[in-house]
Amino acid sequence: MTTRVAVVGGGIIGLAVAWRCVQRGLDVTVFDASDEKATTVAAGMLAPAAEIHAGEEEVQRLLADSAGRWPQFAAELEKATGIEVGYRDEGTLLVALTDDDLREVRRLCGVYERAGQPVHELTARELREREPLLSPRVRGGAYAPQDHQVDPRRVLTALRTALKGRVVTEMVTDLAGVDADVTVVAAGVGTRALTGLPVRPVKGQTVRVTAPQPPLRHIIRGYARNRPVYLVPRRDGELVIGATEEERGFDTSITVGAVLDLLRPAAELLPEVVEYPVSEIAVGLRPGTPDNAPILGALKGDIADSGHGRILVASGHYRNGVLLTPLTADLVAELVTSGVSPQGITPFAPDREALWT
Amino acid sequence: MTTRVAVVGGGIIGLAVAWRCVQRGLDVTVFDASDEKATTVAAGMLAPAAEIHAGEEEVQRLLADSAGRWPQFAAELEKATGIEVGYRDEGTLLVALTDDDLREVRRLCGVYERAGQPVHELTARELREREPLLSPRVRGGAYAPQDHQVDPRRVLTALRTALKGRVVTEMVTDLAGVDADVTVVAAGVGTRALTGLPVRPVKGQTVRVTAPQPPLRHIIRGYARNRPVYLVPRRDGELVIGATEEERGFDTSITVGAVLDLLRPAAELLPEVVEYPVSEIAVGLRPGTPDNAPILGALKGDIADSGHGRILVASGHYRNGVLLTPLTADLVAELVTSGVSPQGITPFAPDREALWT
């Protein structure tokens, strides 16, 4: 008999896991009742160099591995659905407005190097040769050729298309009520209420503007008077300006401070941005964890032992949900099928100590 | 037989004229087909001191006269409808952030004095005694006790209630198609297309934020590093931040530059504003005229002579539409009834030279 898989959560992680499970011949249903997805707010930067703290080498490995899977994942998804998902590999420019900001960029170059990611310093002139609309006041920066992008909204649309008929609009509030052999919890910030796992919301605000012509080819990861901002250009002229990181519980209001924090440095680095219409201001809640690493693997304990089938978790991806999608989908689909944790997943198990101390 | 009056335009001017005509026993129909009204974007500051240029003394007289009619107009409208329209008379504080800004405030005080409007200089300490949430960095300012406010959205709601059944959703594109004894064109920036009068759109953007508690009692008319901004507090915690003035034709996009131009000085003068949720960003088109004065009176020429009844105009109020509403309504209603231009209206006739040179 075909294994019946329930995926709780219709964000990019849940849908990608579901798609990989369908490809393996499983009987999959996605339960998706939320219009508020971190995925639809995310800019889709795929930046695999993480700020590594002690003991976080596994996260770095995960990020690099998943980044390497994106080109194939995107191509496969586009082929299956005919929907272009906006994968772009022009790379990212790190851009500094002041001398102070340039010090921050150089520090970040060190992070790239320690992460084994390529990065090349550029002069102000070299930056403006690549991106003529950058402010003449920028002091310098660097080029990170492996920091790519994808359009998360297009990816969601493509995944929904690939899963046609398998996504139901139904809110799951109790895992015991889900009738399946395996349940995958990919509920983002809703994960805590379902599982008790320590996933907390980290609020992020982004502004979308629409330029008449795409003003940039590269992603800009900028610093202007100690304020970080990124500018992610789409081919249709949309420019995503992001993102705040705020610990405000489940509050999803757009605030004056966040709008200023995003638009001010954006206008300093790319002066023409003041002319652009604002098409959207969006707020999302990233699923954060105590050790900033995702939670991947089988749930143990009361809920899992309630006799309603195996329960797996794919959540807590924090700022890296889009980047980690291909790898998460592959690992979790393998775990669903084999029942055995694939190599590399164990450091991210729901019962790891770092989640609970 | 009762005179049949058609009012083209359902903004604050059109509805107030219609209401006054109904009170005079006329048979009134308002044609209103636009959801985009300058009225709904306006903050509702009632500031009768105008920057007078040569030959504009009549405008100053008009502003002061109408300001004097507001308390009675508001009270009468509230009594007729039971709807509170937010008339507030705490007055306005002129607030300067820097020494440069203080020079601008003092220049403005001169404008008030020449306009015969009271204004009193205040020290920074006196400002903060009146409004404790003002930035400790403000340098000084002044108090204008006669600059009041009303909530234009509430006024519209009240006027619609008072006119119940007389407002029809119908777009008028040709005055010749209107069947009435008298037609009043109060179509704001749509006036030019209907009449050929030189009314042009002057784009204004405003941001509405919502404070948990009203952060101010007074209106703030502020200057921060040469950027003007006003903050208009409602009793429910809404704060209207305005307003840009842009010559961009009929463009109604929200732009990054405008949002920055409003929020930056607002945050410098009232630091707590960064915590407030943004509830709305709105764009309106003020009806501007070549001499910055409204157009009030009978239309002459081809359109008026087409045998479809008299045509009157009440438009071109530019930044003073809300302030000029009570007087405009009284004057135009009198003109409708008597057929004779009331005293004081002639300088604003549609055929005045200043409109056409």
XYZ file of C-alpha atoms in Angstrom:
714
model
C 0.000 0.000 0.000
C 1.243 3.489 -0.857
C 2.522 5.505 2.091
C 0.168 8.367 2.883
C 2.087 11.551 3.664
C 0.547 14.672 5.191
C 2.499 17.907 4.969
C 1.373 20.607 7.390
C 2.278 23.990 5.922
C 2.195 25.343 2.374
C 5.254 27.577 2.400
C 8.275 26.890 0.225
C 9.610 24.170 2.568
C 6.339 22.265 2.866
C 5.567 22.385 -0.840
C 9.082 21.378 -1.863
C 9.054 18.416 0.549
C 5.634 17.438 -0.816
C 6.839 17.669 -4.411
C 9.856 15.456 -3.761
C 7.594 12.938 -1.992
C 5.192 12.880 -4.945
C 8.147 12.242 -7.247
C 8.965 9.221 -5.096
C 5.494 7.837 -5.695
C 3.994 8.626 -2.302
C 0.394 9.650 -1.662
C 0.761 13.281 -0.527
C -1.636 15.855 0.890
C -0.545 19.369 1.871
C -2.606 21.170 4.507
C -2.295 24.911 3.966
C -4.583 27.395 5.665
C -2.392 30.451 6.096
C -2.177 33.418 3.763
C 0.753 34.717 5.757
C 3.858 32.964 4.643
C 7.419 34.053 5.321
C 8.128 32.758 1.800
C 6.055 35.432 0.096
C 7.877 38.203 1.952
C 11.393 36.848 1.401
C 13.561 38.422 -1.288
C 15.069 35.086 -2.292
C 18.763 35.812 -1.836
C 20.753 32.597 -1.916
C 23.784 33.575 0.134
C 25.563 30.508 1.439
C 28.234 32.259 3.547
C 27.048 32.248 7.133
C 28.473 34.046 10.107
C 29.870 30.979 11.786
C 29.992 30.761 15.521
C 31.586 27.951 17.432
C 29.963 24.637 16.599
C 27.992 25.934 13.635
C 30.136 24.363 10.938
C 27.275 21.974 10.130
C 25.007 24.892 9.239
C 27.651 26.204 6.839
C 27.871 22.799 5.202
C 24.090 22.660 4.869
C 23.901 26.112 3.259
C 26.640 25.383 0.728
C 25.163 22.004 -0.114
C 21.692 23.456 -0.697
C 23.020 26.398 -2.728
C 24.693 23.856 -5.007
C 21.354 22.101 -5.545
C 19.398 25.234 -6.524
C 20.275 25.376 -10.262
C 19.108 21.801 -10.765
C 16.052 22.243 -8.512
C 15.000 25.383 -10.395
C 15.556 23.807 -13.815
C 13.619 20.686 -12.870
C 10.727 22.684 -11.434
C 10.556 24.934 -14.492
C 10.596 21.918 -16.778
C 7.814 20.223 -14.804
C 5.547 23.270 -14.724
C 6.569 25.663 -17.491
C 6.866 28.381 -14.859
C 10.045 30.458 -14.742
C 11.170 30.773 -11.128
C 13.612 33.664 -11.497
C 16.860 31.882 -10.744
C 19.641 34.390 -11.474
C 23.381 33.909 -11.127
C 24.854 37.373 -11.800
C 26.027 37.379 -8.198
C 26.035 39.919 -5.422
C 27.906 43.170 -4.889
C 28.796 44.132 -1.346
C 28.688 47.929 -1.316
C 29.921 50.371 1.335
C 28.914 54.023 1.536
C 31.397 55.273 4.142
C 34.810 54.241 5.441
C 33.083 52.683 8.424
C 30.840 50.723 6.107
C 33.880 49.603 4.127
C 35.334 48.132 7.299
C 32.101 46.179 7.735
C 32.292 44.922 4.136
C 35.885 43.778 4.689
C 34.830 41.968 7.848
C 32.103 40.282 5.807
C 34.687 39.303 3.153
C 36.471 37.454 5.928
C 33.267 35.589 6.698
C 32.971 34.561 3.036
C 36.570 33.372 2.984
C 36.230 31.330 6.156
C 33.067 29.816 4.700
C 34.998 28.808 1.585
C 32.896 31.139 -0.580
C 34.580 33.240 -3.279
C 34.665 37.020 -2.813
C 36.722 39.689 -4.592
C 37.278 43.222 -3.379
C 36.272 45.956 -5.832
C 37.055 49.657 -5.938
C 34.275 52.235 -6.104
C 35.042 52.685 -9.800
C 34.786 48.940 -10.440
C 31.466 48.809 -8.586
C 30.043 51.622 -10.702
C 31.316 50.032 -13.892
C 29.222 47.003 -12.971
C 26.270 49.037 -11.679
C 26.241 52.590 -13.081
C 23.277 53.704 -10.976
C 25.101 53.189 -7.677
C 25.746 56.457 -5.868
C 28.995 58.220 -6.842
C 29.564 58.457 -3.088
C 30.090 54.708 -2.490
C 33.588 54.030 -1.153
C 34.170 50.479 -2.276
C 33.019 46.921 -1.864
C 33.339 43.403 -3.158
C 31.879 40.873 -5.551
C 30.421 37.575 -4.348
C 29.868 35.595 -7.561
C 28.198 32.628 -5.825
C 25.452 34.607 -4.065
C 22.538 34.044 -6.433
C 18.788 34.635 -6.228
C 15.424 33.085 -6.967
C 11.942 34.614 -6.828
C 10.220 32.854 -3.903
C 6.736 33.825 -5.088
C 7.358 32.241 -8.465
C 8.767 29.154 -6.796
C 5.599 28.867 -4.679
C 3.409 29.219 -7.768
C 5.425 26.590 -9.614
C 5.354 24.173 -6.687
C 1.584 24.611 -6.319
C 1.234 23.881 -10.004
C 3.417 20.790 -9.703
C 1.276 19.647 -6.768
C -2.048 20.392 -8.435
C -4.932 18.853 -6.533
C -2.778 17.829 -3.580
C -2.948 21.083 -1.608
C -6.059 21.484 0.538
C -7.116 24.651 2.344
C -7.455 23.274 5.814
C -6.039 24.497 9.099
C -4.369 21.814 11.193
C -4.448 22.706 14.884
C -3.759 19.245 16.314
C -1.400 16.709 14.778
C -3.387 13.881 16.385
C -6.217 14.749 14.022
C -4.132 14.139 10.898
C -4.800 10.779 9.302
C -1.538 9.742 7.608
C 1.340 7.270 7.837
C 3.846 10.105 8.003
C 3.159 13.725 8.937
C 5.726 16.385 8.032
C 5.418 19.583 10.072
C 6.644 22.462 7.909
C 4.534 25.107 9.576
C 7.131 27.837 10.037
C 6.274 29.967 13.070
C 3.191 27.792 13.578
C 5.472 24.858 14.433
C 5.683 25.631 18.127
C 1.932 25.459 18.670
C 1.788 22.080 16.890
C 4.875 20.420 18.365
C 6.112 22.363 21.372
C 9.455 22.880 19.605
C 11.172 26.197 20.464
C 10.503 27.994 17.194
C 9.970 31.739 17.620
C 8.874 34.453 15.154
C 11.544 36.877 13.924
C 9.701 39.671 12.179
C 10.990 40.884 8.833
C 9.700 43.791 6.779
C 10.482 44.274 3.091
C 9.511 46.990 0.625
C 8.891 46.243 -3.042
C 9.318 49.030 -5.557
C 8.825 48.975 -9.305
C 11.367 50.576 -11.585
C 10.452 51.369 -15.198
C 13.654 49.540 -16.225
C 15.592 47.094 -14.038
C 18.066 49.439 -12.331
C 20.498 46.683 -11.330
C 21.797 43.377 -12.613
C 23.434 42.229 -9.397
C 21.992 41.879 -5.950
C 23.304 44.695 -3.768
C 24.157 43.862 -0.199
C 24.835 47.335 1.073
C 25.900 49.258 4.147
C 25.099 52.938 4.502
C 26.141 54.638 7.741
C 26.114 51.320 9.567
C 22.684 50.402 8.256
C 22.556 47.169 6.291
C 20.158 46.805 3.386
C 19.831 44.533 0.404
C 18.404 45.309 -2.995
C 17.289 42.336 -5.059
C 16.422 43.164 -8.685
C 13.968 41.113 -10.714
C 13.959 41.107 -14.491
C 10.548 42.834 -14.658
C 11.790 45.944 -12.817
C 10.671 44.895 -9.360
C 13.256 45.659 -6.712
C 12.953 44.022 -3.290
C 14.403 46.108 -0.469
C 14.994 44.181 2.711
C 14.949 43.335 5.496
C 14.454 44.111 9.120
C 15.002 41.577 11.899
C 12.799 42.231 14.884
C 11.834 40.261 17.954
C 8.225 41.355 18.373
C 6.344 38.147 18.844
C 3.539 37.620 16.387
C 3.106 41.331 15.626
C 2.850 41.851 11.870
C 2.382 45.602 11.639
C 4.289 47.717 9.130
C 6.151 50.347 11.153
C 7.516 53.780 10.344
C 10.910 52.817 11.758
C 11.268 49.784 9.523
C 10.245 51.688 6.416
C 12.868 54.326 7.233
C 15.495 51.695 8.064
C 15.020 50.167 4.622
C 14.399 53.167 2.378
C 17.036 55.475 3.823
C 20.081 53.310 3.079
C 18.506 52.170 -0.197
C 18.223 55.792 -1.343
C 21.774 56.540 -0.247
C 23.220 53.651 -2.209
C 20.924 53.868 -5.253
C 19.703 57.488 -5.399
C 17.329 56.833 -8.287
C 15.211 54.669 -5.988
C 13.422 57.787 -4.681
C 11.671 58.047 -8.050
C 10.272 54.530 -7.946
C 6.704 53.699 -6.998
C 6.256 51.613 -3.872
C 4.290 48.571 -4.944
C 4.140 46.762 -1.628
C 5.284 46.750 1.967
C 5.215 43.244 3.375
C 5.750 41.700 6.768
C 6.746 38.119 7.441
C 7.606 36.042 10.456
C 10.717 33.931 10.053
C 10.841 30.742 12.128
C 13.866 31.243 14.368
C 15.453 28.692 16.691
C 17.666 29.006 19.778
C 20.810 27.959 17.885
C 19.864 29.547 14.537
C 19.868 26.170 12.819
C 16.860 24.469 11.216
C 14.999 21.587 12.806
C 15.020 18.502 10.604
C 14.108 14.968 11.592
C 11.754 12.701 13.477
C 9.832 14.002 16.457
C 9.982 11.869 19.584
C 7.905 12.002 22.718
C 4.214 12.200 23.536
C 2.888 13.574 20.291
C 4.919 11.193 18.154
C 3.934 8.194 20.285
C 0.211 8.870 20.090
C -0.246 6.157 17.472
C -1.077 8.420 14.588
C 1.916 7.593 12.406
C 5.406 9.020 12.292
C 5.894 12.734 12.741
C 8.776 14.539 11.041
C 9.747 18.183 11.322
C 11.133 20.519 8.641
C 11.057 23.954 10.196
C 13.070 26.667 11.940
C 14.927 27.740 8.796
C 15.082 31.346 10.032
C 16.683 33.552 7.344
C 17.651 30.618 5.143
C 14.343 29.011 4.233
C 14.571 29.697 0.520
C 18.254 28.801 0.297
C 17.747 25.549 2.238
C 14.678 24.432 0.295
C 16.255 21.990 -2.201
C 18.381 20.194 0.393
C 15.587 20.106 2.986
C 13.197 18.639 0.431
C 15.679 15.953 -0.600
C 16.653 15.002 2.961
C 13.120 14.915 4.329
C 11.731 13.014 1.342
C 14.481 10.440 1.853
C 13.671 10.223 5.563
C 9.964 9.773 4.760
C 10.707 6.983 2.315
C 13.454 5.101 4.120
C 12.573 5.808 7.720
C 16.300 6.274 8.307
C 17.930 9.658 8.879
C 20.115 10.468 5.879
C 23.714 11.474 6.413
C 24.174 15.051 7.603
C 20.712 15.485 9.072
C 21.442 14.303 12.607
C 22.958 17.557 13.930
C 19.573 19.192 13.235
C 17.353 16.683 15.044
C 14.413 18.024 17.093
C 15.871 16.527 20.258
C 19.319 18.105 19.945
C 20.584 19.676 23.107
C 21.129 23.175 21.681
C 17.374 23.619 21.251
C 16.644 23.000 24.858
C 19.370 24.699 26.854
C -41.414 74.888 -9.753
C -38.447 73.887 -7.609
C -35.072 74.629 -9.159
C -33.296 71.410 -10.116
C -29.603 71.547 -9.193
C -27.013 69.051 -10.381
C -23.683 68.946 -8.569
C -20.897 67.218 -10.478
C -18.387 65.880 -7.977
C -18.802 64.247 -4.580
C -15.755 65.616 -2.760
C -16.079 67.919 0.228
C -16.805 70.982 -1.934
C -19.501 69.347 -4.043
C -21.259 67.745 -1.093
C -21.170 70.920 1.015
C -22.605 72.987 -1.846
C -25.293 70.348 -2.332
C -26.153 70.320 1.378
C -26.503 74.103 1.510
C -28.720 73.976 -1.611
C -30.912 71.291 -0.037
C -31.268 73.499 3.041
C -32.547 76.248 0.739
C -35.257 73.934 -0.518
C -33.772 73.143 -3.923
C -34.054 69.794 -5.724
C -30.454 68.529 -5.646
C -28.680 65.575 -7.229
C -24.949 64.926 -6.760
C -23.155 62.945 -9.462
C -20.205 61.162 -7.941
C -18.333 58.427 -9.745
C -14.798 58.748 -8.457
C -13.248 56.847 -5.590
C -10.224 59.083 -5.783
C -10.928 62.259 -3.936
C -8.384 64.808 -2.769
C -10.664 65.183 0.271
C -9.972 61.687 1.552
C -6.214 62.224 1.396
C -6.204 65.683 3.011
C -5.208 65.987 6.657
C -7.783 68.694 7.321
C -5.572 71.458 8.664
C -7.488 74.714 8.743
C -4.633 77.221 8.458
C -5.931 80.566 7.290
C -2.579 82.382 6.999
C -1.530 82.294 3.372
C 1.766 83.269 1.836
C 0.488 86.393 0.170
C 1.948 87.484 -3.111
C 1.061 90.730 -4.820
C -2.607 90.899 -5.619
C -3.582 87.908 -3.484
C -5.193 89.822 -0.646
C -8.597 88.512 -1.729
C -7.445 84.940 -1.158
C -6.369 85.834 2.365
C -9.768 87.381 3.027
C -11.481 84.241 1.700
C -9.395 81.924 3.911
C -10.015 83.935 7.074
C -13.723 84.241 6.332
C -14.108 80.493 5.774
C -12.029 79.587 8.834
C -14.428 81.696 10.881
C -17.386 79.721 9.517
C -15.986 76.275 10.367
C -17.099 75.985 14.020
C -20.691 76.739 13.070
C -20.555 74.554 9.938
C -19.176 71.611 11.941
C -21.693 72.039 14.741
C -24.608 72.288 12.334
C -23.477 69.230 10.379
C -22.991 67.193 13.551
C -26.414 68.199 14.794
C -28.042 67.272 11.476
C -26.389 63.868 11.237
C -25.196 62.809 14.676
C -21.739 62.294 13.192
C -18.760 63.840 14.958
C -16.539 65.504 12.329
C -13.393 65.955 14.393
C -13.269 69.723 14.637
C -10.468 70.546 17.076
C -9.254 73.943 18.211
C -6.145 73.204 20.281
C -4.187 75.072 17.634
C -0.917 74.453 15.853
C 2.685 74.467 17.001
C 5.312 75.585 14.515
C 8.402 73.553 15.392
C 11.992 73.963 14.209
C 14.693 71.318 14.533
C 17.773 73.370 13.608
C 18.775 77.035 13.644
C 18.088 77.142 9.918
C 14.646 75.727 10.533
C 14.068 78.313 13.245
C 14.754 81.057 10.721
C 12.093 79.506 8.490
C 9.615 79.398 11.397
C 10.282 83.075 12.118
C 9.733 83.932 8.469
C 6.439 82.048 8.682
C 5.517 83.990 11.828
C 5.849 87.113 9.694
C 3.417 85.614 7.209
C 0.910 85.004 10.014
C 1.294 88.543 11.276
C 0.830 90.096 7.859
C -2.250 87.918 7.414
C -3.628 89.254 10.686
C -3.443 85.795 12.292
C -2.214 85.436 15.875
C 1.109 83.694 16.447
C 3.342 83.577 19.539
C 6.975 82.516 19.622
C 7.807 79.682 22.010
C 11.087 78.400 23.380
C 12.072 74.765 22.995
C 11.175 74.249 26.643
C 7.734 75.786 26.157
C 7.148 73.589 23.119
C 8.011 70.473 25.073
C 5.849 71.521 27.979
C 2.951 71.581 25.558
C 4.019 68.438 23.716
C 6.335 66.243 25.824
C 6.988 63.756 22.998
C 8.666 66.333 20.771
C 12.363 65.635 20.287
C 14.650 67.156 22.915
C 16.643 68.449 19.941
C 14.023 70.950 18.718
C 15.365 74.509 18.838
C 12.205 76.521 19.167
C 9.023 77.497 17.424
C 5.713 79.241 17.806
C 2.060 78.745 18.648
C -0.695 79.555 16.178
C -3.907 79.303 18.225
C -6.236 79.881 15.270
C -4.927 77.026 13.082
C -7.492 74.322 13.786
C -8.376 71.000 12.203
C -11.245 68.859 11.056
C -11.275 65.250 9.868
C -12.153 65.441 6.152
C -13.206 61.791 5.974
C -15.685 62.283 8.792
C -16.979 65.432 7.135
C -17.547 63.498 3.905
C -19.393 60.761 5.770
C -21.548 63.305 7.566
C -22.327 65.207 4.359
C -23.259 61.980 2.575
C -25.559 61.154 5.471
C -27.132 64.612 5.344
C -27.662 64.149 1.589
C -29.013 60.621 1.881
C -30.578 59.505 -1.387
C -29.377 62.527 -3.327
C -25.924 61.209 -4.300
C -25.893 58.978 -7.366
C -22.958 56.947 -8.602
C -22.771 58.204 -12.128
C -19.836 59.549 -14.095
C -20.514 62.817 -15.897
C -18.264 63.201 -18.919
C -20.228 65.888 -20.754
C -22.062 68.753 -19.062
C -24.478 68.951 -21.997
C -25.840 65.591 -20.915
C -26.844 66.862 -17.459
C -30.552 67.641 -17.180
C -30.856 70.454 -14.603
C -31.661 74.130 -14.224
C -28.287 74.783 -12.622
C -25.197 72.604 -12.808
C -22.407 73.116 -10.281
C -19.055 71.736 -11.386
C -17.122 70.725 -8.268
C -15.068 68.068 -9.947
C -11.625 68.891 -8.565
C -8.934 67.864 -11.042
C -11.687 66.566 -13.330
C -12.876 70.143 -13.846
C -10.593 70.842 -16.791
C -11.947 67.964 -18.874
C -15.529 69.138 -18.239
C -15.083 72.882 -18.661
C -11.745 73.664 -20.274
C -10.779 75.709 -17.217
C -7.033 75.641 -16.410
C -7.200 73.356 -13.373
C -4.125 71.109 -13.031
C -3.376 68.225 -10.660
C -0.873 68.876 -7.858
C -0.021 65.495 -6.418
C 0.066 65.120 -2.649
C 1.103 62.058 -0.662
C 0.259 61.536 3.005
C 1.080 58.737 5.441
C -1.310 57.702 8.182
C 0.077 55.996 11.258
C -1.717 54.685 14.318
C -0.396 55.395 17.778
C -1.612 53.347 20.747
C -2.322 56.667 22.515
C -2.676 60.057 20.803
C 0.934 61.320 20.939
C 0.021 64.974 20.401
C -2.744 67.417 21.221
C -1.689 70.140 18.817
C -1.099 69.994 15.128
C 2.642 70.178 14.473
C 3.793 72.183 11.503
C 7.451 71.279 11.551
C 10.714 71.929 9.812
C 13.573 69.465 10.083
C 16.736 70.252 8.114
C 14.782 72.379 5.674
C 12.145 69.718 5.147
C 8.626 70.781 6.005
C 6.186 68.271 7.430
C 2.940 68.434 9.322
C 1.594 66.013 11.891
C -2.140 66.111 12.492
C -3.312 64.073 15.507
C -6.812 62.599 15.726
C -8.404 61.664 19.015
C -8.376 57.946 18.168
C -4.571 57.823 17.849
C -4.396 58.287 14.104
C -1.669 60.689 13.068
C -1.687 62.111 9.556
C 1.778 62.948 8.214
C 1.773 65.203 5.181
C 2.225 66.298 2.554
C 4.187 66.386 -0.638
C 3.473 68.807 -3.470
C 4.409 67.403 -6.827
C 3.719 68.372 -10.404
C 3.407 64.959 -12.016
C 0.235 65.170 -14.023
C -2.304 62.512 -13.165
C 0.266 60.088 -11.754
C -0.993 58.673 -8.461
C 1.807 56.317 -7.506
C 3.229 56.186 -3.991
C 6.954 56.883 -4.325
C 9.968 56.049 -2.181
C 11.074 59.680 -2.233
C 7.774 60.974 -0.900
C 7.644 58.391 1.877
C 11.164 59.398 2.920
C 10.375 63.112 2.640
C 7.486 62.641 5.062
C 8.772 60.034 7.505
C 12.295 61.378 7.924
C 11.357 64.808 9.319
C 8.437 63.282 11.226
C 10.833 60.914 13.011
C 13.283 63.727 13.737
C 10.624 65.899 15.338
C 8.646 63.146 17.064
C 11.093 60.254 17.618
C 8.430 57.905 18.944
C 6.798 57.848 15.508
C 9.221 55.110 14.412
C 7.350 52.696 16.679
C 3.948 53.370 15.124
C 2.305 51.096 12.591
C 1.733 52.582 9.157
C -1.986 52.245 8.506
C -2.139 53.882 5.090
C -0.180 55.722 2.442
C -2.515 57.800 0.304
C -2.132 59.862 -2.820
C -4.426 62.683 -3.899
C -4.518 65.208 -6.694
C -5.247 68.754 -5.570
C -6.927 70.976 -8.126
C -4.389 73.765 -8.712
C -4.910 76.944 -10.711
C -2.491 79.363 -12.404
C -2.947 82.023 -9.689
C -3.400 79.622 -6.764
C -6.921 80.917 -6.104
C -10.137 78.932 -6.394
C -12.551 79.270 -9.285
C -16.014 80.311 -8.116
C -18.835 81.630 -10.256
C -20.808 81.301 -13.457
C -19.233 79.796 -16.525
C -19.631 81.764 -19.719
C -18.990 80.754 -23.310
C -19.891 77.821 -25.517
C -20.637 75.205 -22.880
C -22.717 77.573 -20.764
C -24.651 78.810 -23.788
C -25.630 75.367 -25.000
C -29.117 75.751 -23.598
C -28.784 73.223 -20.804
C -29.254 75.607 -17.903
C -26.767 77.680 -15.998
C -23.351 76.284 -15.225
C -21.481 77.313 -12.084
C -18.002 76.321 -11.025
C -16.677 75.595 -7.521
C -13.230 74.166 -8.050
C -9.496 74.887 -8.049
C -9.212 75.077 -4.264
C -5.682 73.656 -4.371
C -4.375 73.192 -0.800
C -7.339 74.946 0.795
C -10.309 72.815 -0.212
C -11.218 71.727 3.303
C -10.633 75.171 4.818
C -12.674 76.889 2.084
C -15.594 74.460 2.229
C -18.051 76.407 4.454
C -17.600 79.698 2.623
C -17.658 78.087 -0.825
C -20.855 76.245 0.034
C -22.533 79.418 1.292
C -21.455 81.576 -1.650
C -22.306 79.059 -4.332
C -25.659 78.168 -2.773
C -26.484 81.859 -2.725
C -25.432 82.217 -6.360
C -27.554 79.197 -7.310
C -30.593 80.647 -5.563
C -30.314 84.304 -6.491
C -28.550 84.123 -9.811
C -26.486 87.088 -8.677
C -22.839 86.829 -7.629
C -22.606 87.485 -3.895
C -20.151 90.050 -2.625
C -16.562 88.891 -2.557
C -16.918 86.196 -5.165
C -16.127 88.258 -8.268
C -12.295 88.141 -7.940
C -12.570 84.359 -8.343
C -14.715 84.271 -11.486
C -13.899 81.665 -14.143
C -13.234 84.397 -16.706
C -10.739 86.343 -14.597
C -7.624 87.355 -16.443
C -5.153 85.666 -14.084
C -6.415 82.240 -15.149
C -5.684 82.828 -18.771
C -2.386 84.681 -18.948
